[in-house]
Every structure is written in structure tokens, then in C-alpha cells.
Tab-separated table of C-alpha atoms and ligand atoms in Angstrom:
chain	number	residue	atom	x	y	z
H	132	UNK	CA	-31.403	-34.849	10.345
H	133	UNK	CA	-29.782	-38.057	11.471
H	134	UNK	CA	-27.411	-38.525	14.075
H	135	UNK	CA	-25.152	-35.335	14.127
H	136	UNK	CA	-25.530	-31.856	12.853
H	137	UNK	CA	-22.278	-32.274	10.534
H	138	UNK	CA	-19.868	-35.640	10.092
H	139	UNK	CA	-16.574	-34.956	9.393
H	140	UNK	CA	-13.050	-35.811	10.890
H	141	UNK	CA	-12.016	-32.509	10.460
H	142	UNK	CA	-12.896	-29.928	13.516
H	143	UNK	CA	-16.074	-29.241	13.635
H	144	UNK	CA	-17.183	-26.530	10.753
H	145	UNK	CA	-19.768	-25.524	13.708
H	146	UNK	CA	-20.403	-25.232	17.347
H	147	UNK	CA	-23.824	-27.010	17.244
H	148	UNK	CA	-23.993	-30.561	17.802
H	149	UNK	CA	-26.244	-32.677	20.182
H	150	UNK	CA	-25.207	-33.530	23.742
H	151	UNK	CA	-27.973	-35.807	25.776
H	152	UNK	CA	-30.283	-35.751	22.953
H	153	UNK	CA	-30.361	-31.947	22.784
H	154	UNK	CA	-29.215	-29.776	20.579
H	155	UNK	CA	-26.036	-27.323	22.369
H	156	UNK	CA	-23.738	-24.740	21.425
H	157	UNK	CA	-20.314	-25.163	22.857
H	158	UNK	CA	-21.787	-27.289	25.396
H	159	UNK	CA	-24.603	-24.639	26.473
H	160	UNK	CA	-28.019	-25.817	26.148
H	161	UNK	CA	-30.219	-24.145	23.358
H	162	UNK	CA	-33.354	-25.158	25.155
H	163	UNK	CA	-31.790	-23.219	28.275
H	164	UNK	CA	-31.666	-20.191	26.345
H	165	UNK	CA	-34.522	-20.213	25.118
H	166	UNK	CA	-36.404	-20.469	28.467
H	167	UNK	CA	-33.763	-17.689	29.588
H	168	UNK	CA	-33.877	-15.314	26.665
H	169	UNK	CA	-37.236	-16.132	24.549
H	170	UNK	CA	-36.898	-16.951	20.485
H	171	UNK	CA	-36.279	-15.806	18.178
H	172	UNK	CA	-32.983	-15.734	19.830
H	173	UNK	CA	-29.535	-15.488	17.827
H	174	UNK	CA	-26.797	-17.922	19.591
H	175	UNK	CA	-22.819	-17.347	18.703
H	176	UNK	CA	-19.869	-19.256	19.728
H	177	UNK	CA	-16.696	-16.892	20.319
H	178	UNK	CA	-14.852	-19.483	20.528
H	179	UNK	CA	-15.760	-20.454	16.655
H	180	UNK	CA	-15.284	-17.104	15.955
H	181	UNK	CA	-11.775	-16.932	17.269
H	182	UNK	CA	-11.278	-19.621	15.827
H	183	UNK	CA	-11.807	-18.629	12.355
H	184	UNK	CA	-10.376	-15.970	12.957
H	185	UNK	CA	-6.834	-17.482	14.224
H	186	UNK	CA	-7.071	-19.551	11.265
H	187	UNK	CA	-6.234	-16.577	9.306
H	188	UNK	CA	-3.752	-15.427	11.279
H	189	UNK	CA	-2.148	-18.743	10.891
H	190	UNK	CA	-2.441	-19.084	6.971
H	191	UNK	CA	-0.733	-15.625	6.360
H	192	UNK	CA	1.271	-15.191	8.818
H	193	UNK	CA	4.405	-15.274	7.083
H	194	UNK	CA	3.468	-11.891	5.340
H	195	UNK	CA	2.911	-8.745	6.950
H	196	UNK	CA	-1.211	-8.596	6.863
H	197	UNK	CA	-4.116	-7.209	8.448
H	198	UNK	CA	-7.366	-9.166	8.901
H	199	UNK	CA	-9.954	-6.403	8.466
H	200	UNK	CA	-13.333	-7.781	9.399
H	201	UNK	CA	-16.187	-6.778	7.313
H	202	UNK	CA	-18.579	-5.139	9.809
H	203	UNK	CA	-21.535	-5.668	7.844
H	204	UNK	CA	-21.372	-9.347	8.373
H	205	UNK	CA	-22.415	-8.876	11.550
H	206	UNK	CA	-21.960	-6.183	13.670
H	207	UNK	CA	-22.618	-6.614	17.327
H	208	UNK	CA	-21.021	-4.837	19.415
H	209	UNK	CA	-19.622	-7.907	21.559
H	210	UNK	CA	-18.511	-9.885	18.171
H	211	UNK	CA	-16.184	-6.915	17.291
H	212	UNK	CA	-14.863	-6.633	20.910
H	213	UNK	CA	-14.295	-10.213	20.532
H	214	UNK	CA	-12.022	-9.782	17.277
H	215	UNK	CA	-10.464	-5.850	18.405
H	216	UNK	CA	-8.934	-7.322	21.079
H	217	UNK	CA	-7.369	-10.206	19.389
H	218	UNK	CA	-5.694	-7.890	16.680
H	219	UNK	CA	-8.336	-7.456	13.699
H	220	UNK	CA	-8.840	-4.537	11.700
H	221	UNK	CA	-12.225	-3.453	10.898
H	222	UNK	CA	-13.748	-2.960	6.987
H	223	UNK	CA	-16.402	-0.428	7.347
H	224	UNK	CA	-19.431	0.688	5.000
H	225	UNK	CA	-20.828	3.260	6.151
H	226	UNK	CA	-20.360	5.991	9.229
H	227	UNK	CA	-22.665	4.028	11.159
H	228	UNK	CA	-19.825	0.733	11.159
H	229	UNK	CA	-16.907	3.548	12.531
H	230	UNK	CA	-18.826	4.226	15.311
H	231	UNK	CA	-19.534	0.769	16.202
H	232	UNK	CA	-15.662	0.095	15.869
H	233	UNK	CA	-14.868	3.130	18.098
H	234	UNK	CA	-17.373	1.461	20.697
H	235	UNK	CA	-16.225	-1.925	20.653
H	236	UNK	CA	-12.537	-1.773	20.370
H	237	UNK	CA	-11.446	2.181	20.020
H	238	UNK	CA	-7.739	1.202	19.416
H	239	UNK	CA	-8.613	-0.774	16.070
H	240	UNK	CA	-9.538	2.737	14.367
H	241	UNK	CA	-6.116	2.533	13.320
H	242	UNK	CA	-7.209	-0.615	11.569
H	243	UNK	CA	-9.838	0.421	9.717
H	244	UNK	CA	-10.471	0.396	5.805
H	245	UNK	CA	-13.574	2.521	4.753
H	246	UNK	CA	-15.055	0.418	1.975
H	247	UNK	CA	-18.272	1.670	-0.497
H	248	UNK	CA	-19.736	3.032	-3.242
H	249	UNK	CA	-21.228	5.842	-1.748
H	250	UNK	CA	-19.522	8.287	1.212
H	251	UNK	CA	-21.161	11.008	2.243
H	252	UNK	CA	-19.191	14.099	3.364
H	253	UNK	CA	-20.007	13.618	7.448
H	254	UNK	CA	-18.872	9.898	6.837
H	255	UNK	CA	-15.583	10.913	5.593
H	256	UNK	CA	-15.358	13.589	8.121
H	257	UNK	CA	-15.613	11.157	10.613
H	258	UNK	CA	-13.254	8.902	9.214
H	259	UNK	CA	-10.851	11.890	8.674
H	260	UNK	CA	-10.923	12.717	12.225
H	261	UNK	CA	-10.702	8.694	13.246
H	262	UNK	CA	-7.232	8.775	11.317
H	263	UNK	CA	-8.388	5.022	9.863
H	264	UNK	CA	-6.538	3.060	7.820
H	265	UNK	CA	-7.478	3.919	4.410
H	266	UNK	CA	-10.752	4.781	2.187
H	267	UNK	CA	-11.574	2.584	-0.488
H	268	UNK	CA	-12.409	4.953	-3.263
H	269	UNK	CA	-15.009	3.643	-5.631
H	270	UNK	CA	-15.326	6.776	-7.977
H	271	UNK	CA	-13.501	9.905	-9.385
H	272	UNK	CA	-16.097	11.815	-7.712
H	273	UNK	CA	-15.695	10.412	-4.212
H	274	UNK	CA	-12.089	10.889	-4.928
H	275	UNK	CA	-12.726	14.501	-5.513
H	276	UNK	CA	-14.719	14.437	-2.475
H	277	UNK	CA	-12.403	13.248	-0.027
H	278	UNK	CA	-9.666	15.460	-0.933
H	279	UNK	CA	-12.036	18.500	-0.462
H	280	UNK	CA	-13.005	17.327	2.755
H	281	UNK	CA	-8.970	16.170	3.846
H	282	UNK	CA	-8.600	19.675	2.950
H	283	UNK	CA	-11.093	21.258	5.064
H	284	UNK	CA	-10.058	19.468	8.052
H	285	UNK	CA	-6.505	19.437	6.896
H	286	UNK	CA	-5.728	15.960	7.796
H	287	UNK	CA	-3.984	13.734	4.555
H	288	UNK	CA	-5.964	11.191	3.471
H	289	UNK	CA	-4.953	7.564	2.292
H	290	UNK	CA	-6.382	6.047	-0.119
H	291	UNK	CA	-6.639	2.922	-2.359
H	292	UNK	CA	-8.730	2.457	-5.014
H	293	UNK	CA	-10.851	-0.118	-5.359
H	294	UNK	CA	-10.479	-1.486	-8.614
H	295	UNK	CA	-13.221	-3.515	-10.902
H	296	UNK	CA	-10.810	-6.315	-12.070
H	297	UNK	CA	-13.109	-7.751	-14.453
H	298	UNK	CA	-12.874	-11.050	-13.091
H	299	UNK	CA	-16.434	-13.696	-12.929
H	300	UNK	CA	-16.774	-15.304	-9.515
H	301	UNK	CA	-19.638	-18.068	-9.626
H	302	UNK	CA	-21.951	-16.580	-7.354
H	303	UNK	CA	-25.244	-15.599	-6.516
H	304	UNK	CA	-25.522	-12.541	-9.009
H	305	UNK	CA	-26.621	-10.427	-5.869
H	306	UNK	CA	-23.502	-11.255	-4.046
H	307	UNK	CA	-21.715	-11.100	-7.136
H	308	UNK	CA	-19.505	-7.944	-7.787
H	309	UNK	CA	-15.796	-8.326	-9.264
H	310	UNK	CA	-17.775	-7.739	-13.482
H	311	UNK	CA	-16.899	-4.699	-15.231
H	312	UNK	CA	-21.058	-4.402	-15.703
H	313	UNK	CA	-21.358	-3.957	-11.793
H	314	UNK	CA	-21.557	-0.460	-9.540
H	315	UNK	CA	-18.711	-1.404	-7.731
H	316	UNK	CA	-15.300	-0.321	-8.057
H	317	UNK	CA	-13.051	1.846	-11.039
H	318	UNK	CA	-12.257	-0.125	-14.494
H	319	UNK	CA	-8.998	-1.165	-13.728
H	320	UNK	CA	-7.789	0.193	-17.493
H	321	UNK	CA	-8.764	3.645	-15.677
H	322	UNK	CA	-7.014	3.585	-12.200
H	323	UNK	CA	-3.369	4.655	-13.605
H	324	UNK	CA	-4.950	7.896	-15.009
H	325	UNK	CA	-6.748	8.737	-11.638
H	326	UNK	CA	-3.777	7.837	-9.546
H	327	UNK	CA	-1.595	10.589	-11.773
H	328	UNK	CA	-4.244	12.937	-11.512
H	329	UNK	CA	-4.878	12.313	-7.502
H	330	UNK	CA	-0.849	13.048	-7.074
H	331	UNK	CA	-1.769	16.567	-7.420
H	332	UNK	CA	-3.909	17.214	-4.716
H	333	UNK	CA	-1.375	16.991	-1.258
H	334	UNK	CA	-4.209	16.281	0.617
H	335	UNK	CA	-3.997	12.615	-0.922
H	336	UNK	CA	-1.702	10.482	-0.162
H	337	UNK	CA	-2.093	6.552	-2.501
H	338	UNK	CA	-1.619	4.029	0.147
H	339	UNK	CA	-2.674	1.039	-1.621
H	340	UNK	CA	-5.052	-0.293	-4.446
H	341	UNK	CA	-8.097	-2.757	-3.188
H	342	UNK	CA	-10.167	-5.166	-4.895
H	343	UNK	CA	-13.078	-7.340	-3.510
H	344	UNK	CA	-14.980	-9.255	-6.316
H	345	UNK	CA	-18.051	-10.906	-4.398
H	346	UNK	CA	-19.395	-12.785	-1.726
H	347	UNK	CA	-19.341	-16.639	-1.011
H	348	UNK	CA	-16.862	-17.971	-3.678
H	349	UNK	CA	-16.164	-20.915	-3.148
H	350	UNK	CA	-13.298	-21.438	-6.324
H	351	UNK	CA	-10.498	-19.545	-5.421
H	352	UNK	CA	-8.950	-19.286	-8.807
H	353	UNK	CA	-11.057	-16.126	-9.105
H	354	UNK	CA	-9.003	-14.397	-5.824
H	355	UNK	CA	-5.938	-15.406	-7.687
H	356	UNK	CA	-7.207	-14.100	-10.991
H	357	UNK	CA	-8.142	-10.756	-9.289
H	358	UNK	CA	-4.482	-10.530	-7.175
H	359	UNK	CA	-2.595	-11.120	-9.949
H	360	UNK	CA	-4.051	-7.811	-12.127
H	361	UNK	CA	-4.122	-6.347	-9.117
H	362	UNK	CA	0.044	-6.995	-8.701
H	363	UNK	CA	0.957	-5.952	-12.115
H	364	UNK	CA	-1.368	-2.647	-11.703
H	365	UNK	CA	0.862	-1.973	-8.553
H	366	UNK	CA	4.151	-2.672	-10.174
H	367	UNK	CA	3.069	-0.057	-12.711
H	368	UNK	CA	1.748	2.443	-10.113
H	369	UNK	CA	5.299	2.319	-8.182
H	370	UNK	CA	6.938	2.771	-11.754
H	371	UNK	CA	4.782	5.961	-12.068
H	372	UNK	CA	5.985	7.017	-8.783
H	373	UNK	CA	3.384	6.189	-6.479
H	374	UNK	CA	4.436	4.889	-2.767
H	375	UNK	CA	2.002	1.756	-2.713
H	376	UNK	CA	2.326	0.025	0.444
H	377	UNK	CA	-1.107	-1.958	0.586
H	378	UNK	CA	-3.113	-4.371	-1.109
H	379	UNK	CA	-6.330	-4.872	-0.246
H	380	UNK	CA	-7.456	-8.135	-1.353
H	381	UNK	CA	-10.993	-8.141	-0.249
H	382	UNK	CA	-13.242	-10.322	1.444
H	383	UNK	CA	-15.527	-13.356	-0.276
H	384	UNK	CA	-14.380	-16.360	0.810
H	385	UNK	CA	-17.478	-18.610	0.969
H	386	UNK	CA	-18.997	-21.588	3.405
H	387	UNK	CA	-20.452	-24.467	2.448
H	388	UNK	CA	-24.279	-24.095	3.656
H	389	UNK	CA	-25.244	-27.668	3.176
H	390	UNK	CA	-24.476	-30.312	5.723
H	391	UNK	CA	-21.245	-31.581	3.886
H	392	UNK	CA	-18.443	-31.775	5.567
H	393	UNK	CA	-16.404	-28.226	5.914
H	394	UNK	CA	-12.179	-28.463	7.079
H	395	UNK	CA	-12.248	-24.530	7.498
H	396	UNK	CA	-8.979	-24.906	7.888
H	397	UNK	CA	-8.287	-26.297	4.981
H	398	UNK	CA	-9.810	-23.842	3.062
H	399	UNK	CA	-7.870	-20.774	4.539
H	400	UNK	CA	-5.186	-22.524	2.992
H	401	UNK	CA	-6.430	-23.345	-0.291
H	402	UNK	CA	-7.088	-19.616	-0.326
H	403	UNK	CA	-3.956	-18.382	1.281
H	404	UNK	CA	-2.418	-20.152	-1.377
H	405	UNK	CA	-4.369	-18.705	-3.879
H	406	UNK	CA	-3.512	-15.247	-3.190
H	407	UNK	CA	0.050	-16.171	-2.390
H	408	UNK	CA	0.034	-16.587	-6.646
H	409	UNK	CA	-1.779	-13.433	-7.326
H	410	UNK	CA	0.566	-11.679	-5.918
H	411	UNK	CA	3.941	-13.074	-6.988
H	412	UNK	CA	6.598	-11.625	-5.291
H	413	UNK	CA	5.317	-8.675	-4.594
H	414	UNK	CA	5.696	-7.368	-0.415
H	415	UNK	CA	3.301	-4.966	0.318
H	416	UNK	CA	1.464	-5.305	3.261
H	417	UNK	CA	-1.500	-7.356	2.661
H	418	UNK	CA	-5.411	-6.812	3.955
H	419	UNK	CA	-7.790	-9.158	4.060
H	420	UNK	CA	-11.502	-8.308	4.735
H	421	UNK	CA	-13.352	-11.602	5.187
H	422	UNK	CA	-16.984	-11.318	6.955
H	423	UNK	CA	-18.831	-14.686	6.165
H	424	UNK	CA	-16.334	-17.268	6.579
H	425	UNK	CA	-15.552	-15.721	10.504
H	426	UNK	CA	-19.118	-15.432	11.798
H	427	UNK	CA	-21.290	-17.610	9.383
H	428	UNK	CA	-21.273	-20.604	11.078
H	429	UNK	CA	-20.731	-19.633	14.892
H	430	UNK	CA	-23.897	-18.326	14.740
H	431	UNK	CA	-27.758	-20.321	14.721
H	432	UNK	CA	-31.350	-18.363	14.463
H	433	UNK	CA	-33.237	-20.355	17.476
H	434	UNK	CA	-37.102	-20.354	16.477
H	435	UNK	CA	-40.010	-22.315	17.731
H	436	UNK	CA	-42.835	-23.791	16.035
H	437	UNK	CA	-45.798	-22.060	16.006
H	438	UNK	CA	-48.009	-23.991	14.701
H	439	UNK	CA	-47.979	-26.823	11.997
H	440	UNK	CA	-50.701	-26.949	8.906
H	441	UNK	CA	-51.757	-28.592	5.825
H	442	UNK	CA	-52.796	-26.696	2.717
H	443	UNK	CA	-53.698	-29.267	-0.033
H	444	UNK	CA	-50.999	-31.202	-0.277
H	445	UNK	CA	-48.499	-28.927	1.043
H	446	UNK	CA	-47.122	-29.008	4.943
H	447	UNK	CA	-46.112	-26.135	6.723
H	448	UNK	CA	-44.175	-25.893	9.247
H	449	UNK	CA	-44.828	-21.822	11.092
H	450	UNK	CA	-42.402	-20.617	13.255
H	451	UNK	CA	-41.745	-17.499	15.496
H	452	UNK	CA	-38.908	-15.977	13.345
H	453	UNK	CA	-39.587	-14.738	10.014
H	454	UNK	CA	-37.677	-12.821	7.306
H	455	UNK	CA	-37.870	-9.992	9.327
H	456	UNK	CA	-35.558	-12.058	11.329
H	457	UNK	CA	-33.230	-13.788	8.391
H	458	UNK	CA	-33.933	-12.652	5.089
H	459	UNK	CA	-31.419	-14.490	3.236
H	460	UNK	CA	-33.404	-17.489	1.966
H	461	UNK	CA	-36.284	-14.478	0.803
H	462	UNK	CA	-33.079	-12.399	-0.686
H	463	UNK	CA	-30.609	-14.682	-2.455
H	464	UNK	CA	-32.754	-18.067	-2.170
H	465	UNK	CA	-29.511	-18.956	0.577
H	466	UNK	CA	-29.792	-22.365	2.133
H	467	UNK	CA	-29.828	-23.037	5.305
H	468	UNK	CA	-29.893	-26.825	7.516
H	469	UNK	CA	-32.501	-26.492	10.197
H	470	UNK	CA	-32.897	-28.876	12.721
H	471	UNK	CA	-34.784	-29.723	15.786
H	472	UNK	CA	-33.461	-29.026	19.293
H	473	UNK	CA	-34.363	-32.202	20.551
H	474	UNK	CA	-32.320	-34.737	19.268
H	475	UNK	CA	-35.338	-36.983	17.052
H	476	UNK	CA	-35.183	-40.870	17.969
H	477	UNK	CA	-36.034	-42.597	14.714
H	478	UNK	CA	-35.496	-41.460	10.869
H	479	UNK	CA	-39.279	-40.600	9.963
H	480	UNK	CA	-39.549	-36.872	8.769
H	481	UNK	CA	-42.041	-34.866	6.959
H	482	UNK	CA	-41.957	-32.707	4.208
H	483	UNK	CA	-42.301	-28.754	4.838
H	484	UNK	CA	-42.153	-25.269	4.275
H	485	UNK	CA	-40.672	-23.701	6.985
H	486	UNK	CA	-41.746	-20.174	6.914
H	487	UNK	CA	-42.400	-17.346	9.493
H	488	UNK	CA	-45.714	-15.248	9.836
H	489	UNK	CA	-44.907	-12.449	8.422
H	490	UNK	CA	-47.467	-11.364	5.596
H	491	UNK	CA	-45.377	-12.142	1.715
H	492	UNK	CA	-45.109	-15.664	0.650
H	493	UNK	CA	-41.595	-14.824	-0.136
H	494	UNK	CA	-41.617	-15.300	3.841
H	495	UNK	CA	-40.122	-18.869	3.758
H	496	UNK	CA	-36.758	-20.533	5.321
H	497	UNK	CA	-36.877	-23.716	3.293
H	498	UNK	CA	-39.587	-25.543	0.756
H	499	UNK	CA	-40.404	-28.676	0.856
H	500	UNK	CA	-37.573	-29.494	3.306
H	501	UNK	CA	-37.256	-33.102	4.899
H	502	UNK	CA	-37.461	-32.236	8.847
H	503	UNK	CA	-38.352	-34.241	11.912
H	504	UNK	CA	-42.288	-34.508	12.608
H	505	UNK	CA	-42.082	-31.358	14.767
H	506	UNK	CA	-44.971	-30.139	16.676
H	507	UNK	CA	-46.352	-26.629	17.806
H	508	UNK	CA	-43.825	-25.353	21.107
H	509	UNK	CA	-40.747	-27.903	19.673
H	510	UNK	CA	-37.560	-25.211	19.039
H	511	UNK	CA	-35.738	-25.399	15.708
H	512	UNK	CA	-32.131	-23.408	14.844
H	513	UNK	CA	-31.444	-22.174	11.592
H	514	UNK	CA	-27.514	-23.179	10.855
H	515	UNK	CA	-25.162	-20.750	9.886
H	516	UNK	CA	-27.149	-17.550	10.319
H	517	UNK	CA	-24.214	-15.705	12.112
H	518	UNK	CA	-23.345	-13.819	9.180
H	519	UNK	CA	-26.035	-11.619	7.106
H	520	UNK	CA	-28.405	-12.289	9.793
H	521	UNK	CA	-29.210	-10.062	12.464
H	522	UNK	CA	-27.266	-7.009	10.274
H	523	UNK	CA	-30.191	-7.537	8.007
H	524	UNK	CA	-33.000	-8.152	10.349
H	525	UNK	CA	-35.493	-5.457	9.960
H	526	UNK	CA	-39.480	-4.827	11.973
H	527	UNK	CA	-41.344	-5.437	8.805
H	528	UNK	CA	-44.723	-6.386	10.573
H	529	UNK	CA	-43.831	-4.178	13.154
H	530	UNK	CA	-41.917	-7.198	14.395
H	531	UNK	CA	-39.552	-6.595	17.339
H	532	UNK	CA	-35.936	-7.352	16.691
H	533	UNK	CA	-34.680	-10.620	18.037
H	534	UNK	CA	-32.043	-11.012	20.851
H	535	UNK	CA	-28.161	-12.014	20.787
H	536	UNK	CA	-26.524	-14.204	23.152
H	537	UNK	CA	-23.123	-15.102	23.302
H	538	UNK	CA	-21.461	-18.399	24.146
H	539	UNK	CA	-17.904	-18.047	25.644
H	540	UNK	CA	-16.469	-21.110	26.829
H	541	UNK	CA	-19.089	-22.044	29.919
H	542	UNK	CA	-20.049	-18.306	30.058
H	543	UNK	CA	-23.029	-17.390	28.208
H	544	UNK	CA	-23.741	-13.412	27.442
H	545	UNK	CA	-26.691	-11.610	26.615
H	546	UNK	CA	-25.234	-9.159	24.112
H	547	UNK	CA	-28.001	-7.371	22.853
H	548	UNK	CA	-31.667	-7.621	24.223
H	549	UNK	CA	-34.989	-8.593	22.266
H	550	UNK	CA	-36.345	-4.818	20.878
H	551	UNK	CA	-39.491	-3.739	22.600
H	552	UNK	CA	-42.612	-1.518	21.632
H	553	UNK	CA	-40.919	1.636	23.236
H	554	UNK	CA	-37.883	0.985	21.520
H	555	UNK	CA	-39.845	0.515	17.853
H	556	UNK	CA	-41.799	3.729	18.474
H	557	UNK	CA	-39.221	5.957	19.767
H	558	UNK	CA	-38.421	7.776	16.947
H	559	UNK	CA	-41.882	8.005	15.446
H	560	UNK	CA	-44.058	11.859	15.750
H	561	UNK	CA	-47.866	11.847	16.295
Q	1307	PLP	C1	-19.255	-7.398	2.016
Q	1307	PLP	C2	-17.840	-7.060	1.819
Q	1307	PLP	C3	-16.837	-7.850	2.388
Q	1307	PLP	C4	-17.117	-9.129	3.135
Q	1307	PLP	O1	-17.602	-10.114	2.293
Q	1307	PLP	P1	-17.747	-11.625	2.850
Q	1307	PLP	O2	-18.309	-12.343	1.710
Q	1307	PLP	O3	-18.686	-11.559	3.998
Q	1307	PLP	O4	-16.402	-12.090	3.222
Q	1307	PLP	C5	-15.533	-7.442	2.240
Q	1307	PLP	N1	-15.211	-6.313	1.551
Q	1307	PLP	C6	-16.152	-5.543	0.987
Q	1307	PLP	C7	-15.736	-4.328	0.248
Q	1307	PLP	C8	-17.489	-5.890	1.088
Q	1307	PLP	O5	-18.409	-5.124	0.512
């Protein structure tokens, strides 16, 4: 890294830049935390997240909408407050996510879509009773399910189905889900027929029809591609009598990992626009369930270096966070800058792996990755680990979960503290 952590004339795609040679979040000294809170330590600017977050707002505001965060992003307690209380819905995956939401922000159950491919009957019961939004059903069975279960409880159900639109989105085929060969979603050549056959049971009511074809797309012609079959499937369902009043378009929208410049504005926009063609003129009320592009890039992994080594002809670079810690480089081969908390003086780096010491050589952040010379005790941060971070962080190595803090403005929250021993044994029996 050179001067600055991103160069751009936009604002800033992140909250990380150097102030008096070291490196800050908001204005509130990594190296500060670290003393404070230990590494590895996840740092998050709400203020970035808000951000994001009002940049949505902005770009469809002139249509009636609901910005559903995807929970799985990252779930933290304090990051949902955070967007409850400014007005977001929730998208959920799993009974776990509703009770978060009910934590954080109870009033956003309202808000909530119940997204996945697999619901088990105390899930939906606890959605039922939650009076959410609306489940995302991704099968006839689940279908079947949930009006057995509305039954039971005797509280209607909405629903939308989530629909496979058989639409390619370039991304990593992991992330990837919107092809008809995928588990997710109900051939959209199928949904009419279920939609007839789920107006018999008055325990469900069709709300809406979703659709969510992948994670970090960058091309937005795909959305558009997706909205539009997703419109003229509507405009059939309301001809077959159906009282549609929501589209959910998803989430996906992608970053840019690399150290390019990012106008984040700009690319609300661009994909504003993009559903704004999907869906023609048609007026139902729109949901949007973006989880990367909010959180992504408020967030950093803070690590220090271990120790530094030389196998053959290879450098590595060994720090104190691992996959355990951020798994997406292991998992989708995601990038990810890294740079060194103290600002370096001149340009000479070396050439690294920058891996954790966890036991798997698939344990790696970055190979063969142009870095500063840094040295055993120097602190590093992982960019744009706010999003499919901590959510995936496991104790593989018996490895205690890392810490959270959050940056508000000049305040800076602990929001969840580093696991201990007693807190990885607990639920073990000898
Ligand atoms: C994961 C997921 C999202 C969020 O995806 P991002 O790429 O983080 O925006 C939204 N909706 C559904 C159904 C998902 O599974």
C-alpha cells in the first residue's frame, strides 16, 4: 500500500484511511483498540453503515419499498439496532435471525421476510406468531408445510414465492444462485400452477412473488433480467386472481474488493435503475434485501503478526486471526486488501502469504501478496470483512471467537466480547 487505503473523488467507499501515519476508522485509532480490546478484533463504522443504508433509501424513494437487510451478512446485535431504528426491514434465514431481530429492534418484526430453502416447523411457528412480513417459499412442500402449521395456530400466512428465474449472474458459482440447475427457488414455468393450487387453502394468503439470483453481482443487467420475468409472472398472477402486492427483488448487489475506486453511490443508482426497467410500470410495493453492499466495507478484521518465516522461497507472513476468523478467502478464494496499521514510510514491500495458524493450508488470507516489510507484534486489517465475516467465524482449533467493536461518530462500542474457554465449553457433557 501507498499513500491511502482507496483514491477516489467520490466519498470514501470505506471508513479506513490513515490519520498521523496510522491507520483509523472514522477517526478512532485501530492501534487504540487493539490495546483496548485485543485482536483479532472486528472494527465497524455505523456511520458507513447508515450510510449505505440511506443511500438506498435515497435511490428508491420514489416507490413505495422496504429495505430488508439480509441478517446473515452480519448479524450483530448492535448492527441491526443500528438499521431497526432507522426504518429497515429484516430478511431472515433461519429461526435463529427472528430472534435476533426481536432483540435488536422488536418493532421491525413487522418488517421481516423469512427467506430459505429449508423451514422447519418451530421456525415457522415462530414466524407465525411474530406476524412477519412474508415467507419466502422455496418448495411445494414447505408450502404445504406452512399452511398446516398457519392452520394449527390459526394465524393466515403470507407468502411469496421465490421464484428460480433462470437468469446467469457472473459470480462466484458458490454465491451464485438465480440457474434453473441450483436448490434455490421454484421454476418460474411452475409458480402459476402452485399459486392456483395454494388459493385453496384459507390459511394462505399470496402476498407477493420474490426472486434473489446471487451474491456480489456486479452487472446489473442480470437484476433487470430477473425483474422483468418476475413483472410479467405478476401481471399473470393478478389476471388469475391473485392480490399481489409485493415484489421481492432480492439482495446481490456486489462491492468491488480490490483497491479501485468504489462511488457507492453511484452504484445504488445504476442498480435502482436497473430494477426500475424490470419492473415496467408495475406498482407493487417493492423489497429489497441487500446484505453485502451495507456492511461489507464498514467493517475491517484487525490481526497482528505473529511471526514472519521463510520456507524455500516462499514468505509468510502468520498472523493471530485465521479462517476460523474470516473464511472467505478459504471458501470462495474472496479478495481482500490488507494493510499495515502503521502508515509505511517508503514503497519497499515483500512478497507473502498471509495466513493464520490454524492447522489446513487452505488457512490463507492472501498468496503471494505485495505488503509492507511487517514484523512480528506490527497490526494488519483485513478490508471489507464486515459482511460474511464474523456470521461465518467458527472455533475450528478450538479457537475463541473474536470481538466486535463499534465506531459511532467519536463513540466507540464494544458490541460483542472476545469468546472465552467457559463460553466454548459450556455446552459440552463429560
Ligand atoms: C444472502 C441473501 C441475501 C443477501 O445477499 P447479499 O449478496 O449479501 O446482498 C438476500 N436475499 C437472500 C434470499 C439471500 O439468501
Amino acid at each position: 500500500m501507498k499513500k491511502k487505503v482507496t483514491t477516489r473523488s467520490a466519498p470514501p467507499a470505506r471508513p479506513f484511511a490513515y490519520r498521523n501515519r496510522s491507520l483509523s476508522c472514522d477517526g478512532a485509532s485501530l492501534t487504540a483498540l487493539a490495546e483496548a480490546h485485543g485482536t483479532p478484533l472486528y472494527v465497524y463504522s455505523a456511520q458507513q453503515i447508515s450510510c449505505r443504508f440511506q443511500l438506498f433509501q435515497k435511490a428508491f424513494g420514489s416507490r413505495p419499498h422496504t429495505v430488508c437487510y439480509a441478517v446473515k451478512a452480519n448479524s450483530s446485535l448492535a448492527i441491526l439496532k443500528l438499521l431497526g431504528e432507522q426504518g429497515a426491514g429484516f430478511d431472515i434465514v433461519s429461526g435463529g435471525e427472528l430472534e435476533r431481530v426481536r432483540r435488536a429492534h422488536k418493532p421491525a418484526l413487522k418488517k421481516v421476510v423469512f427467506s430459505g430453502v429449508g423451514k422447519q416447523a418451530w421456525e415457522i411457528d415462530a414466524a407465525l406468531k411474530a406476524n412477519i412480513l412474508q415467507f419466502n417459499v422455496e418448495s411445494e412442500q414447505e408450502l404445504d408445510l406452512l399452511a398446516a402449521r398457519a392452520q394449527a395456530l390459526g394465524i393466515r400466512a403470507r407468502f411469496a414465492l421465490r421464484v428460480n428465474p433462470d437468469v446467469f449472474a457472473e459470480t462466484h458459482p458458490y454465491i451464485s444462485t438465480g440457474l434453473s440447475e441450483h436448490k434455490f427457488g421454484i421454476a418460474i414455468t411452475q409458480a402459476r400452477a402452485i399459486y392456483r393450487r395454494a388459493a385453496k387453502s384459507k390459511w394462505l394468503d399470496a402476498s407477493g412473488v420474490s426472486v434473489h439470483i446471487g451474491s456480489q453481482i456486479r452487472k446489473v443487467d442480470p437484476f433487470a433480467a430477473a425483474l422483468d420475468r418476475v413483472t410479467s409472472l405478476v401481471a399473470q398472477l393478478r389476471r388469475d386472481g391473485h392480490n399481489i402486492r409485493y415484489i421481492d427483488a432480492g439482495g446481490g448487489l456486489g462491492i468491488d474488493y480490490s483497491d479501485a475506486p468504489f462511488d457507492a453511490a453511484h452504484q445504488v443508482e445504476r442498480y435502482a435503475a436497473a430494477l426500475a426497467k424490470g419492473l415496467a410500470n408495475e406498482q407493487a410495493h417493492l423489497l429489497l434485501e441487500p446484505g453485502r453492499f451495507l456492511v461489507a466495507q464498514a467493517g475491517a478484521l484487525l490481526t497482528r503478526v505473529l511471526v514472519t518465516k521463510k520456507n524455500g522461497a516462499k514468505t509468510f507472513v502468520i498472523t493471530d486471526a485465521a479462517m476460523n476468523d474470516l473464511i472467505r478467502p478459504a471458501l470462495y478464494h474472496a479478495h481482500h486488501e490488507i494493510v499495515p496499521v502503521r502508515q509505511p514510510t517508503g514503497k519497499a514491500t515483500i512478497t507473502a502469504d498471509i495466513v493464520g495458524p490454524v492447522c489446513e493450508s487452505g488457512d490463507f488470507f492472501a498468496r503471494d501478496r505485495a505488503i509492507a516489510n511487517v514484523k512480528p507484534g506490527d497490526l494488519v486489517a483485513l478490508l471489507d470483512a464486515g459482511a460474511y465475516g464474523m456470521t461465518q467465524a467458527s472455533n475450528y482449533n478450538s479457537r475463541p471467537r473474536a470481538a466486535e467493536v463499534l465506531v459511532d461518530g467519536t463513540k466507540t462500542t464494544l458490541i460483542r466480547r472476545r469468546e472465552t474457554m467457559r463460553d466454548q465449553l459450556a455446552t459440552e457433557i463429560l
